[in-house]
Amino acid sequence: MIEIQNLRKDYQLGGRSVLACSVRELRIGSGEQVALMGRSGCGKTTLLHVIAGIVRPTGGVVRVAGTDLAPLGESARDRFRGRHIGLVFQTFNLLQPFTALENVLLGAVFTGQADGSHRQRALELLDRVGLADRADHRPSELSIGQQQRVAICRALIHEPELILADEPLGNQDPETGAKVLRMLLDIAGDEGRTVVMVTHDPGSAALMQRTVRLEDLREVAA
Ligand SMILES: Nc1ncnc2c1ncn2[C@@H]1O[C@H](COP(=O)(O)OP(=O)(O)OP(=O)(O)O)[C@@H](O)[C@H]1O
Ligand SMILES: [Mg+2]
């Protein structure tokens, strides 16, 4: 599902080069559930953004879901992301004027695929995360944990092969966080989707099949 070789992402800042992320080799198989760990600033978010096609690598080979991302321009990477990737961020960016159901459906609109069948899937996903009776609530009328579950449904609505999550449980008490993570992993497991999740929490990492420490993958010292 993911094949990375000799990846680098450098930023030019005030005349000097900053190495944000470096990976000599990383392979993640289809359907795997992988925790991505490492100290603050080691490049975890940058790596997720490269895999999602948000950030273009400076060098190396990045093959995701059969697509070589490095040579692609922005609009091709946007199309790639809409087809193949579901994203969950720490701040889950639900849109306030819209209900939970509408926010989930927006996940399909952004990918240009929304149609009648998505409404049914959105309702099923909300039911699966225990929010069947909250579909008409706006984000401000939901608890933080409930908002997070809506964000997870939004990431899953367009049936992406790969789900990328960046500290999605950061704002929660560990018990609630573990519950929400189990929901995500259960749905992903049933549907055969690959999950890569950044976390600082060893308890969350223990729920995944494998943990990758980004520092161990470095090509050169940052
Ligand atoms: N746009 C940018 N320009 C210059 N440097 C950047 C840019 N974005 C990130 N960096 C640098 O790249 C490094 C990696 O950043 P990144 O956000 O990937 O770290 P992280 O592992 O996700 O950290 P955290 O655990 O704190 O979220 C950091 O040292 C950061 O300062
Ligand atoms: Mg980060």
PDB file of C-alpha atoms and ligand atoms in Angstrom:
ATOM      1  CA  MET A   1       0.000   0.000   0.000  1.00  0.00           C
ATOM      2  CA  ILE A   2       2.860   2.351   0.916  1.00  0.00           C
ATOM      3  CA  GLU A   3       6.414   2.060  -0.425  1.00  0.00           C
ATOM      4  CA  ILE A   4       8.910   4.766   0.453  1.00  0.00           C
ATOM      5  CA  GLN A   5      12.570   4.909  -0.491  1.00  0.00           C
ATOM      6  CA  ASN A   6      15.131   7.624   0.212  1.00  0.00           C
ATOM      7  CA  LEU A   7      12.461  10.185   0.985  1.00  0.00           C
ATOM      8  CA  ARG A   8      13.523  13.695   1.970  1.00  0.00           C
ATOM      9  CA  LYS A   9      11.524  16.792   2.589  1.00  0.00           C
ATOM     10  CA  ASP A  10      13.590  19.959   2.929  1.00  0.00           C
ATOM     11  CA  TYR A  11      12.281  23.478   3.380  1.00  0.00           C
ATOM     12  CA  GLN A  12      14.248  26.561   2.353  1.00  0.00           C
ATOM     13  CA  LEU A  13      14.027  29.106   5.111  1.00  0.00           C
ATOM     14  CA  GLY A  14      15.918  32.398   5.126  1.00  0.00           C
ATOM     15  CA  GLY A  15      18.706  31.055   2.907  1.00  0.00           C
ATOM     16  CA  ARG A  16      19.225  27.817   4.814  1.00  0.00           C
ATOM     17  CA  SER A  17      17.805  24.373   4.281  1.00  0.00           C
ATOM     18  CA  VAL A  18      15.741  22.653   6.988  1.00  0.00           C
ATOM     19  CA  LEU A  19      15.373  18.878   6.800  1.00  0.00           C
ATOM     20  CA  ALA A  20      11.807  18.249   7.965  1.00  0.00           C
ATOM     21  CA  CYS A  21      11.608  14.533   7.256  1.00  0.00           C
ATOM     22  CA  SER A  22      13.887  11.747   6.072  1.00  0.00           C
ATOM     23  CA  VAL A  23      13.016   8.072   5.518  1.00  0.00           C
ATOM     24  CA  ARG A  24      15.439   5.570   4.005  1.00  0.00           C
ATOM     25  CA  GLU A  25      12.850   2.839   3.570  1.00  0.00           C
ATOM     26  CA  LEU A  26       9.307   2.164   4.755  1.00  0.00           C
ATOM     27  CA  ARG A  27       6.823  -0.406   3.509  1.00  0.00           C
ATOM     28  CA  ILE A  28       3.297  -0.743   4.807  1.00  0.00           C
ATOM     29  CA  GLY A  29       1.099  -3.530   3.492  1.00  0.00           C
ATOM     30  CA  SER A  30      -2.534  -3.325   2.484  1.00  0.00           C
ATOM     31  CA  GLY A  31      -4.828  -3.612   5.507  1.00  0.00           C
ATOM     32  CA  GLU A  32      -2.053  -3.009   8.046  1.00  0.00           C
ATOM     33  CA  GLN A  33      -2.712  -0.799  11.084  1.00  0.00           C
ATOM     34  CA  VAL A  34       0.471   1.076  11.945  1.00  0.00           C
ATOM     35  CA  ALA A  35       1.303   3.516  14.748  1.00  0.00           C
ATOM     36  CA  LEU A  36       3.831   6.206  13.810  1.00  0.00           C
ATOM     37  CA  MET A  37       5.785   7.471  16.812  1.00  0.00           C
ATOM     38  CA  GLY A  38       8.787   9.701  17.475  1.00  0.00           C
ATOM     39  CA  ARG A  39       9.777  12.827  19.359  1.00  0.00           C
ATOM     40  CA  SER A  40       8.250  16.213  18.622  1.00  0.00           C
ATOM     41  CA  GLY A  41       9.711  17.756  15.476  1.00  0.00           C
ATOM     42  CA  CYS A  42      11.086  14.498  14.032  1.00  0.00           C
ATOM     43  CA  GLY A  43       8.838  14.776  10.960  1.00  0.00           C
ATOM     44  CA  LYS A  44       5.751  12.648  11.644  1.00  0.00           C
ATOM     45  CA  THR A  45       3.217  15.195  10.399  1.00  0.00           C
ATOM     46  CA  THR A  46       5.423  15.980   7.414  1.00  0.00           C
ATOM     47  CA  LEU A  47       5.553  12.274   6.524  1.00  0.00           C
ATOM     48  CA  LEU A  48       1.757  11.924   6.737  1.00  0.00           C
ATOM     49  CA  HIS A  49       1.392  15.010   4.544  1.00  0.00           C
ATOM     50  CA  VAL A  50       3.769  13.546   1.970  1.00  0.00           C
ATOM     51  CA  ILE A  51       1.869  10.232   1.955  1.00  0.00           C
ATOM     52  CA  ALA A  52      -1.431  12.141   1.603  1.00  0.00           C
ATOM     53  CA  GLY A  53      -0.068  14.177  -1.309  1.00  0.00           C
ATOM     54  CA  ILE A  54      -0.473  17.448   0.605  1.00  0.00           C
ATOM     55  CA  VAL A  55       3.282  18.079   0.613  1.00  0.00           C
ATOM     56  CA  ARG A  56       5.558  17.238  -2.308  1.00  0.00           C
ATOM     57  CA  PRO A  57       8.765  15.471  -1.322  1.00  0.00           C
ATOM     58  CA  THR A  58      12.101  17.050  -2.213  1.00  0.00           C
ATOM     59  CA  GLY A  59      13.473  13.684  -3.234  1.00  0.00           C
ATOM     60  CA  GLY A  60      12.929   9.943  -3.172  1.00  0.00           C
ATOM     61  CA  VAL A  61      10.242   7.493  -4.195  1.00  0.00           C
ATOM     62  CA  VAL A  62       6.813   7.591  -2.566  1.00  0.00           C
ATOM     63  CA  ARG A  63       4.384   5.053  -3.945  1.00  0.00           C
ATOM     64  CA  VAL A  64       0.925   5.034  -2.345  1.00  0.00           C
ATOM     65  CA  ALA A  65      -1.956   2.844  -3.541  1.00  0.00           C
ATOM     66  CA  GLY A  66      -0.070   2.188  -6.777  1.00  0.00           C
ATOM     67  CA  THR A  67       0.620   5.872  -7.518  1.00  0.00           C
ATOM     68  CA  ASP A  68       4.105   7.402  -7.589  1.00  0.00           C
ATOM     69  CA  LEU A  69       3.476  10.729  -5.852  1.00  0.00           C
ATOM     70  CA  ALA A  70       6.844  12.469  -6.180  1.00  0.00           C
ATOM     71  CA  PRO A  71       6.471  13.603  -9.826  1.00  0.00           C
ATOM     72  CA  LEU A  72       2.807  14.653  -9.544  1.00  0.00           C
ATOM     73  CA  GLY A  73       1.714  18.297  -9.568  1.00  0.00           C
ATOM     74  CA  GLU A  74      -0.737  19.770  -7.101  1.00  0.00           C
ATOM     75  CA  SER A  75      -4.013  19.076  -8.883  1.00  0.00           C
ATOM     76  CA  ALA A  76      -3.036  15.470  -9.628  1.00  0.00           C
ATOM     77  CA  ARG A  77      -2.121  15.019  -5.973  1.00  0.00           C
ATOM     78  CA  ASP A  78      -5.472  16.541  -4.954  1.00  0.00           C
ATOM     79  CA  ARG A  79      -7.299  14.049  -7.184  1.00  0.00           C
ATOM     80  CA  PHE A  80      -5.203  11.199  -5.788  1.00  0.00           C
ATOM     81  CA  ARG A  81      -6.087  12.261  -2.217  1.00  0.00           C
ATOM     82  CA  GLY A  82      -9.805  12.490  -3.010  1.00  0.00           C
ATOM     83  CA  ARG A  83      -9.834   8.938  -4.352  1.00  0.00           C
ATOM     84  CA  HIS A  84      -7.576   7.077  -1.977  1.00  0.00           C
ATOM     85  CA  ILE A  85      -7.047   8.905   1.331  1.00  0.00           C
ATOM     86  CA  GLY A  86      -9.150   9.580   4.416  1.00  0.00           C
ATOM     87  CA  LEU A  87      -7.700  12.161   6.814  1.00  0.00           C
ATOM     88  CA  VAL A  88      -8.311  12.688  10.531  1.00  0.00           C
ATOM     89  CA  PHE A  89      -6.523  15.555  12.229  1.00  0.00           C
ATOM     90  CA  GLN A  90      -6.100  16.490  15.885  1.00  0.00           C
ATOM     91  CA  THR A  91      -8.339  19.499  15.393  1.00  0.00           C
ATOM     92  CA  PHE A  92     -11.045  17.876  13.382  1.00  0.00           C
ATOM     93  CA  ASN A  93     -12.314  20.938  11.519  1.00  0.00           C
ATOM     94  CA  LEU A  94     -16.024  20.186  11.512  1.00  0.00           C
ATOM     95  CA  LEU A  95     -18.012  22.960   9.875  1.00  0.00           C
ATOM     96  CA  GLN A  96     -20.228  24.660  12.439  1.00  0.00           C
ATOM     97  CA  PRO A  97     -23.285  25.541  10.320  1.00  0.00           C
ATOM     98  CA  PHE A  98     -23.752  21.905   9.328  1.00  0.00           C
ATOM     99  CA  THR A  99     -25.171  18.920  11.196  1.00  0.00           C
ATOM    100  CA  ALA A 100     -23.184  15.783  12.017  1.00  0.00           C
ATOM    101  CA  LEU A 101     -24.739  13.991   9.035  1.00  0.00           C
ATOM    102  CA  GLU A 102     -23.952  16.898   6.692  1.00  0.00           C
ATOM    103  CA  ASN A 103     -20.371  17.104   7.964  1.00  0.00           C
ATOM    104  CA  VAL A 104     -19.893  13.407   7.205  1.00  0.00           C
ATOM    105  CA  LEU A 105     -21.373  13.877   3.726  1.00  0.00           C
ATOM    106  CA  LEU A 106     -19.020  16.806   3.095  1.00  0.00           C
ATOM    107  CA  GLY A 107     -16.185  14.273   3.188  1.00  0.00           C
ATOM    108  CA  ALA A 108     -17.607  12.850  -0.046  1.00  0.00           C
ATOM    109  CA  VAL A 109     -18.396  16.268  -1.564  1.00  0.00           C
ATOM    110  CA  PHE A 110     -14.756  17.338  -1.221  1.00  0.00           C
ATOM    111  CA  THR A 111     -13.726  14.290  -3.212  1.00  0.00           C
ATOM    112  CA  GLY A 112     -16.284  15.068  -5.924  1.00  0.00           C
ATOM    113  CA  GLN A 113     -18.158  11.819  -5.408  1.00  0.00           C
ATOM    114  CA  ALA A 114     -21.239  12.648  -3.326  1.00  0.00           C
ATOM    115  CA  ASP A 115     -24.418  10.937  -4.457  1.00  0.00           C
ATOM    116  CA  GLY A 116     -27.525   9.380  -2.895  1.00  0.00           C
ATOM    117  CA  SER A 117     -25.706   6.255  -1.755  1.00  0.00           C
ATOM    118  CA  HIS A 118     -23.438   8.310   0.490  1.00  0.00           C
ATOM    119  CA  ARG A 119     -26.319   9.418   2.685  1.00  0.00           C
ATOM    120  CA  GLN A 120     -27.058   5.796   3.550  1.00  0.00           C
ATOM    121  CA  ARG A 121     -23.374   5.089   4.230  1.00  0.00           C
ATOM    122  CA  ALA A 122     -23.076   8.250   6.348  1.00  0.00           C
ATOM    123  CA  LEU A 123     -26.013   7.159   8.499  1.00  0.00           C
ATOM    124  CA  GLU A 124     -24.553   3.656   8.839  1.00  0.00           C
ATOM    125  CA  LEU A 125     -21.167   5.045   9.883  1.00  0.00           C
ATOM    126  CA  LEU A 126     -22.737   7.386  12.447  1.00  0.00           C
ATOM    127  CA  ASP A 127     -24.716   4.428  13.791  1.00  0.00           C
ATOM    128  CA  ARG A 128     -21.548   2.345  13.982  1.00  0.00           C
ATOM    129  CA  VAL A 129     -19.818   4.968  16.189  1.00  0.00           C
ATOM    130  CA  GLY A 130     -22.858   5.297  18.442  1.00  0.00           C
ATOM    131  CA  LEU A 131     -24.179   8.582  17.053  1.00  0.00           C
ATOM    132  CA  ALA A 132     -27.357   7.460  15.285  1.00  0.00           C
ATOM    133  CA  ASP A 133     -29.376   9.769  17.540  1.00  0.00           C
ATOM    134  CA  ARG A 134     -26.979  12.711  17.040  1.00  0.00           C
ATOM    135  CA  ALA A 135     -27.071  12.943  13.229  1.00  0.00           C
ATOM    136  CA  ASP A 136     -28.989  16.245  13.383  1.00  0.00           C
ATOM    137  CA  HIS A 137     -26.735  17.880  15.992  1.00  0.00           C
ATOM    138  CA  ARG A 138     -24.377  20.666  15.023  1.00  0.00           C
ATOM    139  CA  PRO A 139     -20.736  20.400  16.202  1.00  0.00           C
ATOM    140  CA  SER A 140     -21.387  22.874  19.053  1.00  0.00           C
ATOM    141  CA  GLU A 141     -24.158  20.540  20.223  1.00  0.00           C
ATOM    142  CA  LEU A 142     -21.791  17.557  20.463  1.00  0.00           C
ATOM    143  CA  SER A 143     -19.149  16.597  23.013  1.00  0.00           C
ATOM    144  CA  ILE A 144     -15.504  16.661  21.912  1.00  0.00           C
ATOM    145  CA  GLY A 145     -15.404  12.868  21.733  1.00  0.00           C
ATOM    146  CA  GLN A 146     -18.582  12.844  19.643  1.00  0.00           C
ATOM    147  CA  GLN A 147     -17.144  15.469  17.278  1.00  0.00           C
ATOM    148  CA  GLN A 148     -14.104  13.277  16.883  1.00  0.00           C
ATOM    149  CA  ARG A 149     -16.263  10.310  15.936  1.00  0.00           C
ATOM    150  CA  VAL A 150     -18.033  12.478  13.333  1.00  0.00           C
ATOM    151  CA  ALA A 151     -14.611  13.415  11.933  1.00  0.00           C
ATOM    152  CA  ILE A 152     -13.744   9.715  11.696  1.00  0.00           C
ATOM    153  CA  CYS A 153     -16.974   9.028   9.773  1.00  0.00           C
ATOM    154  CA  ARG A 154     -16.147  11.929   7.461  1.00  0.00           C
ATOM    155  CA  ALA A 155     -12.717  10.419   6.762  1.00  0.00           C
ATOM    156  CA  LEU A 156     -14.324   7.051   5.927  1.00  0.00           C
ATOM    157  CA  ILE A 157     -17.338   8.148   3.875  1.00  0.00           C
ATOM    158  CA  HIS A 158     -15.717   7.893   0.426  1.00  0.00           C
ATOM    159  CA  GLU A 159     -14.286   4.428   1.174  1.00  0.00           C
ATOM    160  CA  PRO A 160     -10.595   5.381   1.053  1.00  0.00           C
ATOM    161  CA  GLU A 161      -8.078   2.509   0.965  1.00  0.00           C
ATOM    162  CA  LEU A 162      -5.794   4.418   3.328  1.00  0.00           C
ATOM    163  CA  ILE A 163      -6.694   6.329   6.477  1.00  0.00           C
ATOM    164  CA  LEU A 164      -4.126   8.778   7.844  1.00  0.00           C
ATOM    165  CA  ALA A 165      -4.642  10.144  11.340  1.00  0.00           C
ATOM    166  CA  ASP A 166      -2.458  12.726  13.104  1.00  0.00           C
ATOM    167  CA  GLU A 167      -2.828  12.474  16.874  1.00  0.00           C
ATOM    168  CA  PRO A 168      -6.586  12.132  16.512  1.00  0.00           C
ATOM    169  CA  LEU A 169      -7.020  11.355  20.212  1.00  0.00           C
ATOM    170  CA  GLY A 170      -4.870  14.186  21.528  1.00  0.00           C
ATOM    171  CA  ASN A 171      -7.697  16.033  23.246  1.00  0.00           C
ATOM    172  CA  GLN A 172      -9.253  13.102  25.060  1.00  0.00           C
ATOM    173  CA  ASP A 173      -8.922  11.246  28.290  1.00  0.00           C
ATOM    174  CA  PRO A 174      -7.122   7.964  27.550  1.00  0.00           C
ATOM    175  CA  GLU A 175     -10.175   5.782  28.177  1.00  0.00           C
ATOM    176  CA  THR A 176     -12.433   7.671  25.750  1.00  0.00           C
ATOM    177  CA  GLY A 177      -9.532   7.950  23.319  1.00  0.00           C
ATOM    178  CA  ALA A 178      -9.005   4.176  23.324  1.00  0.00           C
ATOM    179  CA  LYS A 179     -12.727   3.614  22.736  1.00  0.00           C
ATOM    180  CA  VAL A 180     -12.802   5.965  19.743  1.00  0.00           C
ATOM    181  CA  LEU A 181      -9.619   4.450  18.350  1.00  0.00           C
ATOM    182  CA  ARG A 182     -11.087   0.937  18.656  1.00  0.00           C
ATOM    183  CA  MET A 183     -14.124   2.098  16.671  1.00  0.00           C
ATOM    184  CA  LEU A 184     -11.881   3.430  13.911  1.00  0.00           C
ATOM    185  CA  LEU A 185      -9.738   0.278  13.863  1.00  0.00           C
ATOM    186  CA  ASP A 186     -12.801  -2.007  13.908  1.00  0.00           C
ATOM    187  CA  ILE A 187     -14.417  -0.285  10.929  1.00  0.00           C
ATOM    188  CA  ALA A 188     -11.101  -0.112   9.065  1.00  0.00           C
ATOM    189  CA  GLY A 189     -10.441  -3.789   9.822  1.00  0.00           C
ATOM    190  CA  ASP A 190     -13.897  -4.917   8.665  1.00  0.00           C
ATOM    191  CA  GLU A 191     -13.575  -2.903   5.465  1.00  0.00           C
ATOM    192  CA  GLY A 192      -9.937  -3.918   4.843  1.00  0.00           C
ATOM    193  CA  ARG A 193      -8.574  -0.374   4.974  1.00  0.00           C
ATOM    194  CA  THR A 194      -4.986   0.507   5.858  1.00  0.00           C
ATOM    195  CA  VAL A 195      -4.454   2.846   8.832  1.00  0.00           C
ATOM    196  CA  VAL A 196      -1.392   4.938   9.698  1.00  0.00           C
ATOM    197  CA  MET A 197      -1.790   6.942  12.892  1.00  0.00           C
ATOM    198  CA  VAL A 198       0.609   9.339  14.572  1.00  0.00           C
ATOM    199  CA  THR A 199       0.454   9.050  18.330  1.00  0.00           C
ATOM    200  CA  HIS A 200       2.533   9.918  21.386  1.00  0.00           C
ATOM    201  CA  ASP A 201       0.517   7.498  23.521  1.00  0.00           C
ATOM    202  CA  PRO A 202       1.993   3.993  23.975  1.00  0.00           C
ATOM    203  CA  GLY A 203      -1.465   2.699  24.986  1.00  0.00           C
ATOM    204  CA  SER A 204      -2.921   3.794  21.646  1.00  0.00           C
ATOM    205  CA  ALA A 205       0.073   2.405  19.767  1.00  0.00           C
ATOM    206  CA  ALA A 206      -0.466  -0.946  21.501  1.00  0.00           C
ATOM    207  CA  LEU A 207      -3.889  -1.229  19.833  1.00  0.00           C
ATOM    208  CA  MET A 208      -2.250  -1.120  16.397  1.00  0.00           C
ATOM    209  CA  GLN A 209      -0.600  -4.110  14.702  1.00  0.00           C
ATOM    210  CA  ARG A 210       2.817  -2.501  14.384  1.00  0.00           C
ATOM    211  CA  THR A 211       4.689   0.551  15.632  1.00  0.00           C
ATOM    212  CA  VAL A 212       7.178   2.435  13.473  1.00  0.00           C
ATOM    213  CA  ARG A 213       9.570   4.873  15.144  1.00  0.00           C
ATOM    214  CA  LEU A 214      10.403   7.583  12.651  1.00  0.00           C
ATOM    215  CA  GLU A 215      13.836   8.244  14.178  1.00  0.00           C
ATOM    216  CA  ASP A 216      14.792   4.656  13.299  1.00  0.00           C
ATOM    217  CA  LEU A 217      13.997   5.201   9.610  1.00  0.00           C
ATOM    218  CA  ARG A 218      16.250   8.199   9.057  1.00  0.00           C
ATOM    219  CA  GLU A 219      18.649   8.288   6.193  1.00  0.00           C
ATOM    220  CA  VAL A 220      20.781  10.986   7.766  1.00  0.00           C
ATOM    221  CA  ALA A 221      20.741  12.754  11.129  1.00  0.00           C
ATOM    222  CA  ALA A 222      18.500  15.831  11.115  1.00  0.00           C
TER     223      ALA A 222
HETATM  224  N1  LIG B   1       6.854  24.775   6.450  1.00  0.00           N
HETATM  225  C1  LIG B   1       7.976  24.519   7.119  1.00  0.00           C
HETATM  226  N2  LIG B   1       9.090  25.265   6.950  1.00  0.00           N
HETATM  227  C2  LIG B   1      10.221  25.004   7.624  1.00  0.00           C
HETATM  228  N3  LIG B   1      10.356  23.997   8.524  1.00  0.00           N
HETATM  229  C3  LIG B   1       9.281  23.233   8.761  1.00  0.00           C
HETATM  230  C4  LIG B   1       8.038  23.436   8.068  1.00  0.00           C
HETATM  231  N4  LIG B   1       7.164  22.511   8.512  1.00  0.00           N
HETATM  232  C5  LIG B   1       7.813  21.762   9.423  1.00  0.00           C
HETATM  233  N5  LIG B   1       9.097  22.190   9.588  1.00  0.00           N
HETATM  234  C6  LIG B   1      10.109  21.605  10.478  1.00  0.00           C
HETATM  235  O1  LIG B   1      10.204  20.233  10.168  1.00  0.00           O
HETATM  236  C7  LIG B   1      10.343  19.452  11.342  1.00  0.00           C
HETATM  237  C8  LIG B   1       9.279  18.363  11.367  1.00  0.00           C
HETATM  238  O2  LIG B   1       7.989  18.928  11.602  1.00  0.00           O
HETATM  239  P1  LIG B   1       6.707  18.020  11.853  1.00  0.00           P
HETATM  240  O3  LIG B   1       5.548  18.927  12.007  1.00  0.00           O
HETATM  241  O4  LIG B   1       6.643  17.003  10.782  1.00  0.00           O
HETATM  242  O5  LIG B   1       7.091  17.314  13.236  1.00  0.00           O
HETATM  243  P2  LIG B   1       6.253  16.260  14.116  1.00  0.00           P
HETATM  244  O6  LIG B   1       7.089  15.023  14.247  1.00  0.00           O
HETATM  245  O7  LIG B   1       4.893  16.106  13.558  1.00  0.00           O
HETATM  246  O8  LIG B   1       6.210  16.970  15.534  1.00  0.00           O
HETATM  247  P3  LIG B   1       5.020  17.005  16.649  1.00  0.00           P
HETATM  248  O9  LIG B   1       5.096  15.684  17.382  1.00  0.00           O
HETATM  249  O10 LIG B   1       5.430  18.136  17.532  1.00  0.00           O
HETATM  250  O11 LIG B   1       3.726  17.240  15.951  1.00  0.00           O
HETATM  251  C9  LIG B   1      10.267  20.402  12.515  1.00  0.00           C
HETATM  252  O12 LIG B   1      11.575  20.598  13.009  1.00  0.00           O
HETATM  253  C10 LIG B   1       9.700  21.676  11.934  1.00  0.00           C
HETATM  254  O13 LIG B   1      10.224  22.805  12.555  1.00  0.00           O
HETATM  255 MG    MG B   2       2.954  16.610  14.243  1.00  0.00          MG
END
